[in-house]
PDB file of C-alpha atoms in Angstrom:
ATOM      1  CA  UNK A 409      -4.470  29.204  18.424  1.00 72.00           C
ATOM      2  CA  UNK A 410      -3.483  26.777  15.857  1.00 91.00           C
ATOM      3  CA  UNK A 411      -5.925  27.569  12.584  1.00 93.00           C
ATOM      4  CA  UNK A 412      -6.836  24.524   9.758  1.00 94.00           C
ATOM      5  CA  UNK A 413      -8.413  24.852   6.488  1.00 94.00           C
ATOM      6  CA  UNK A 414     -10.469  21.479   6.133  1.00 94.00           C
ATOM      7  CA  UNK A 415     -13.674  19.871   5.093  1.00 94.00           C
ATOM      8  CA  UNK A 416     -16.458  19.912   7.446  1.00 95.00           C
ATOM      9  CA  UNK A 417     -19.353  16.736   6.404  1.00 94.00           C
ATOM     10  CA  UNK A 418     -22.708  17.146   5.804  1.00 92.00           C
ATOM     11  CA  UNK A 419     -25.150  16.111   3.799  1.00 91.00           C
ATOM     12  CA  UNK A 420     -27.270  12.344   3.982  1.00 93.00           C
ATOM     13  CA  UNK A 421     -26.133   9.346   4.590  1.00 94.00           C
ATOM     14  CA  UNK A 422     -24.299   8.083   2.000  1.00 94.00           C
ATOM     15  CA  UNK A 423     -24.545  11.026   0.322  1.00 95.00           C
ATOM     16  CA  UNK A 424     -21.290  13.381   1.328  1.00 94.00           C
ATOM     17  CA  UNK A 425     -21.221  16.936   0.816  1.00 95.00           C
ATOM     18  CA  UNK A 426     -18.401  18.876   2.637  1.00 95.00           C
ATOM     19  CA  UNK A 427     -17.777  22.313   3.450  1.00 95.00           C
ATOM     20  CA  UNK A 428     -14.347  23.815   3.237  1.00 95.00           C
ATOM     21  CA  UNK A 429     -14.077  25.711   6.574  1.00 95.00           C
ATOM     22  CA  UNK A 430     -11.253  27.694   8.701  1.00 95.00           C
ATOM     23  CA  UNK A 431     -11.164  26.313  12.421  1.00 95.00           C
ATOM     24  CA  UNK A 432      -9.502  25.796  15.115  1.00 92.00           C
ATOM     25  CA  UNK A 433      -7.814  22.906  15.142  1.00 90.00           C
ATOM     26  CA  UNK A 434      -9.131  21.678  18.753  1.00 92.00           C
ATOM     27  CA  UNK A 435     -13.029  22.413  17.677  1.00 90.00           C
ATOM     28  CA  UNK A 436     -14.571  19.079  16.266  1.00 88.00           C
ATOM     29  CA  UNK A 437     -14.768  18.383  12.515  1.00 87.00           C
ATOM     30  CA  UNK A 438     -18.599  19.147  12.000  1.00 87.00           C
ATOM     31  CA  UNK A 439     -18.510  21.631  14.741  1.00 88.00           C
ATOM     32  CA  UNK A 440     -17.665  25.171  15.518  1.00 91.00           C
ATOM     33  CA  UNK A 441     -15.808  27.146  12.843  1.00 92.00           C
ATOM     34  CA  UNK A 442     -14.614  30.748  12.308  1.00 94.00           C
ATOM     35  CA  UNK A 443     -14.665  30.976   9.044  1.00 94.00           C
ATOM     36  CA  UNK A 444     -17.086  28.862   5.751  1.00 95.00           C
ATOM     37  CA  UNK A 445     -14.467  29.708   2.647  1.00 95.00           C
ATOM     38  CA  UNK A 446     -15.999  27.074   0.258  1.00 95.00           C
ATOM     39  CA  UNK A 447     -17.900  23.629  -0.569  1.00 95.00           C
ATOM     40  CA  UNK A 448     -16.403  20.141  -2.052  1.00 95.00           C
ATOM     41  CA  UNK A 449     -18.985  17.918  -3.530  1.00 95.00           C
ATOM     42  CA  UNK A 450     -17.788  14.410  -4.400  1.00 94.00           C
ATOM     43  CA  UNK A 451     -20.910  13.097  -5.797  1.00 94.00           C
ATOM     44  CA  UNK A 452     -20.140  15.344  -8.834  1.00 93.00           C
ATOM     45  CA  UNK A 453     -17.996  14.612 -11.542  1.00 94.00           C
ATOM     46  CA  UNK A 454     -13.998  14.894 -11.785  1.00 90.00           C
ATOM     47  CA  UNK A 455     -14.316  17.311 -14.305  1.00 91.00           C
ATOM     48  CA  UNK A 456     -17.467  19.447 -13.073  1.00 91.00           C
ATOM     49  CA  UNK A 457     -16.487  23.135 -12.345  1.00 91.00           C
ATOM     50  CA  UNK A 458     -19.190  22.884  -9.389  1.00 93.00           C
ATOM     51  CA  UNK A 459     -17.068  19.932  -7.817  1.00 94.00           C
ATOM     52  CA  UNK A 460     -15.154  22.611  -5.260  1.00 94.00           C
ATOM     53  CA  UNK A 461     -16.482  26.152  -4.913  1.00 93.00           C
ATOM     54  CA  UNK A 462     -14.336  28.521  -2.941  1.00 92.00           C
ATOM     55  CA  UNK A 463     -13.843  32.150  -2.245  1.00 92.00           C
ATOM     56  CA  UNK A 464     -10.159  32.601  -3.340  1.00 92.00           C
ATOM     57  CA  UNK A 465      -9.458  35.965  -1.226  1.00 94.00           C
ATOM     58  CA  UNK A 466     -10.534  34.779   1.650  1.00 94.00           C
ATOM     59  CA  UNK A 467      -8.052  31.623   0.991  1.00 93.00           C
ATOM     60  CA  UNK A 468      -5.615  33.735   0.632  1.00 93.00           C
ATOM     61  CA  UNK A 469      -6.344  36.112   3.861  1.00 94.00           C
ATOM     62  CA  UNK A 470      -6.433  32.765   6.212  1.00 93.00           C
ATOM     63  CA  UNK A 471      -3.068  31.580   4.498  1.00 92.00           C
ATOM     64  CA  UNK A 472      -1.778  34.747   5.021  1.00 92.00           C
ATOM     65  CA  UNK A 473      -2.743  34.386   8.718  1.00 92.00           C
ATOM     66  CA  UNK A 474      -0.419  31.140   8.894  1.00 91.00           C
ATOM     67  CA  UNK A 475      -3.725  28.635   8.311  1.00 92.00           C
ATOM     68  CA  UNK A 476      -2.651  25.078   7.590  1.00 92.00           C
ATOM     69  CA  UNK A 477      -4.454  23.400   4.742  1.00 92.00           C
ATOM     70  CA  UNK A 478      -4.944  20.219   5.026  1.00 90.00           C
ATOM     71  CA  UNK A 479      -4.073  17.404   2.766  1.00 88.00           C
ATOM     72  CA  UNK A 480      -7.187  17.541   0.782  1.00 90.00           C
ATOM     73  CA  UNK A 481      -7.341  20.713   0.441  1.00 92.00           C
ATOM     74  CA  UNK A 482      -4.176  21.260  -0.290  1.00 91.00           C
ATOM     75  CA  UNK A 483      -4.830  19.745  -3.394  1.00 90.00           C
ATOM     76  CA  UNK A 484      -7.700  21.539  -4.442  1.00 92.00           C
ATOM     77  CA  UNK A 485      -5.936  25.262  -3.302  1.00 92.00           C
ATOM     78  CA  UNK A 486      -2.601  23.316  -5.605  1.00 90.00           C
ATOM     79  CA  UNK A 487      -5.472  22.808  -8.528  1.00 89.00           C
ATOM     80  CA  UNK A 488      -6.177  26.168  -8.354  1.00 88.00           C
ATOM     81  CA  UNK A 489      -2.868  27.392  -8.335  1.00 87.00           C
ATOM     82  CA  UNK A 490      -2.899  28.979  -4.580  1.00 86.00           C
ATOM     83  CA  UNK A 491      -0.452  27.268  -2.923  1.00 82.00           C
ATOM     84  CA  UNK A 492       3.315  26.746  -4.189  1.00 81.00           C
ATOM     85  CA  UNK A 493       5.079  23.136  -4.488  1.00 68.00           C
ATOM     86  CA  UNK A 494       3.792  19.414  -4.664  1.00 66.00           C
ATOM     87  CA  UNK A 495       3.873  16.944  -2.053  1.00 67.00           C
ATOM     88  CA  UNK A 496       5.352  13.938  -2.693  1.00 69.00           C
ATOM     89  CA  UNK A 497       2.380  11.479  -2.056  1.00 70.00           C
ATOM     90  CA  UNK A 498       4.029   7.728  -2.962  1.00 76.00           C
ATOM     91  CA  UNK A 499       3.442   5.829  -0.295  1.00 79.00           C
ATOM     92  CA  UNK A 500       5.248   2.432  -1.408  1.00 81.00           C
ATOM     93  CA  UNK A 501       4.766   0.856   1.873  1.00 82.00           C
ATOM     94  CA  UNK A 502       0.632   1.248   2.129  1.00 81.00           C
ATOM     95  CA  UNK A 503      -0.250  -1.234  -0.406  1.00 83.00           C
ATOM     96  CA  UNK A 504       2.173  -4.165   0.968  1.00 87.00           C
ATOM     97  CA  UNK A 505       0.257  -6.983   3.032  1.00 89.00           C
ATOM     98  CA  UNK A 506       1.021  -7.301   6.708  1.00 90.00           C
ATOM     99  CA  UNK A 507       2.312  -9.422   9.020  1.00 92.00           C
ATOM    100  CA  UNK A 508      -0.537 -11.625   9.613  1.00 95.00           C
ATOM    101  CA  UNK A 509      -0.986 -11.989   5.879  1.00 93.00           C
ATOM    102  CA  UNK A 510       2.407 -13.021   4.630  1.00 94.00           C
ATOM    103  CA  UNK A 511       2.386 -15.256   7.471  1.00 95.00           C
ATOM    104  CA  UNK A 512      -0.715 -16.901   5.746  1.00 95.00           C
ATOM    105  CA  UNK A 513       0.866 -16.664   2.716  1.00 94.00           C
ATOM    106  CA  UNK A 514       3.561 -18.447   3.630  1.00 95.00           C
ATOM    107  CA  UNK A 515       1.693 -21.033   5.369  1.00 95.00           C
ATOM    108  CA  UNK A 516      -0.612 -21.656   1.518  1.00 95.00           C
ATOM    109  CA  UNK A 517       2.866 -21.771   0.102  1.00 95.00           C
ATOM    110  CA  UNK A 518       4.232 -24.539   2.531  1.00 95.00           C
ATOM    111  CA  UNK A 519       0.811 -26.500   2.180  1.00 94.00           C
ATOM    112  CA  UNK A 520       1.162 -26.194  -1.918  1.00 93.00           C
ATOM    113  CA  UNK A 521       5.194 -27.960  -1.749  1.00 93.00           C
ATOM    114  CA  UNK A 522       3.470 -30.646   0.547  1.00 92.00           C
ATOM    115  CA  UNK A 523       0.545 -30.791  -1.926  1.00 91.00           C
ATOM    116  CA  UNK A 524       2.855 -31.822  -4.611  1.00 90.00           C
ATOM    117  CA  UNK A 525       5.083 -33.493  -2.997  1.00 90.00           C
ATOM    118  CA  UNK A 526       2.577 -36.067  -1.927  1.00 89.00           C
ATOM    119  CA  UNK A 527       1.053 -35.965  -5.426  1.00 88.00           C
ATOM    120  CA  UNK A 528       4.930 -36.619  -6.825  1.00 86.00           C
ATOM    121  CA  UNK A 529       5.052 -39.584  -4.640  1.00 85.00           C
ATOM    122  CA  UNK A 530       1.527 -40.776  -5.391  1.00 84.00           C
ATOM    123  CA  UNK A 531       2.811 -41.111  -8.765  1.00 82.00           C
ATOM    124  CA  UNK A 532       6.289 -42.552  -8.210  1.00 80.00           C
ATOM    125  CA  UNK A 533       4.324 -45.486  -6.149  1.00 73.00           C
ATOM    126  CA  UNK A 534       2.386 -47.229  -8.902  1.00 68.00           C
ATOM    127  CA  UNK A 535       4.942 -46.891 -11.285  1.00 55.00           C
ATOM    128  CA  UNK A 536       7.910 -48.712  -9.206  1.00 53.00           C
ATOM    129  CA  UNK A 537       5.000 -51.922  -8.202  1.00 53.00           C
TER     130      UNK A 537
END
């Protein structure tokens, strides 16, 4: 049985407030869990010490236990200090457009030459008459 530390959602819409559970990786995200080991509440500020609340032995006991954290909470258990090393989380790639949009910029870019082109030749006309 493959075992995740994650967030679990609650709260209204619009208004998230997540639980930081120990599952099983097959139960569903709001769903079944073994174990509640904390809350995250985003609505809060950065700085607020109420922001994430978690029991830090029972983190430990469920790492211990070969629990996978994931990438959230990785970072809050790394804020704490709980778990060793730092991901490497540049992305370069993520913020570059895609295909269909540097084909359309590439079509605004050809339309723009012609633009000009006809305005340069607008202008050339009048002057040679």
């Amino acid at each position: 049985m493959a075992i995740a530390i994650r967030l679990a959602r609650g709260g209204a819409k619009k208004r998230p407030y997540y639980r930081i559970v120990v599952a099983d990786t097959r139960a569903p995200r709001d769903g079944r869990y073994i174990e509640r080991v904390g809350s995250y509440n985003p609505m809060l500020a950065k700085d607020d010490e109420k922001r994430v609340i978690f029991t830090e032995d029972r983190v430990k006991h469920w790492l211990g236990q070969g629990a996978k954290p994931t990438d959230r909470v990785a970072r809050f258990l790394e804020a704490a200090g709980l778990v060793e090393g730092k991901k490497v989380r540049n992305n370069p790639n993520k913020g570059k457009p895609g295909q269909k949009a540097l084909e359309r910029i590439e079509e605004r870019k050809e339309k723009a030459a012609a633009a000009a082109e006809a305005a340069a030749e607008a202008e050339a006309a009048p002057a040679e008459e």
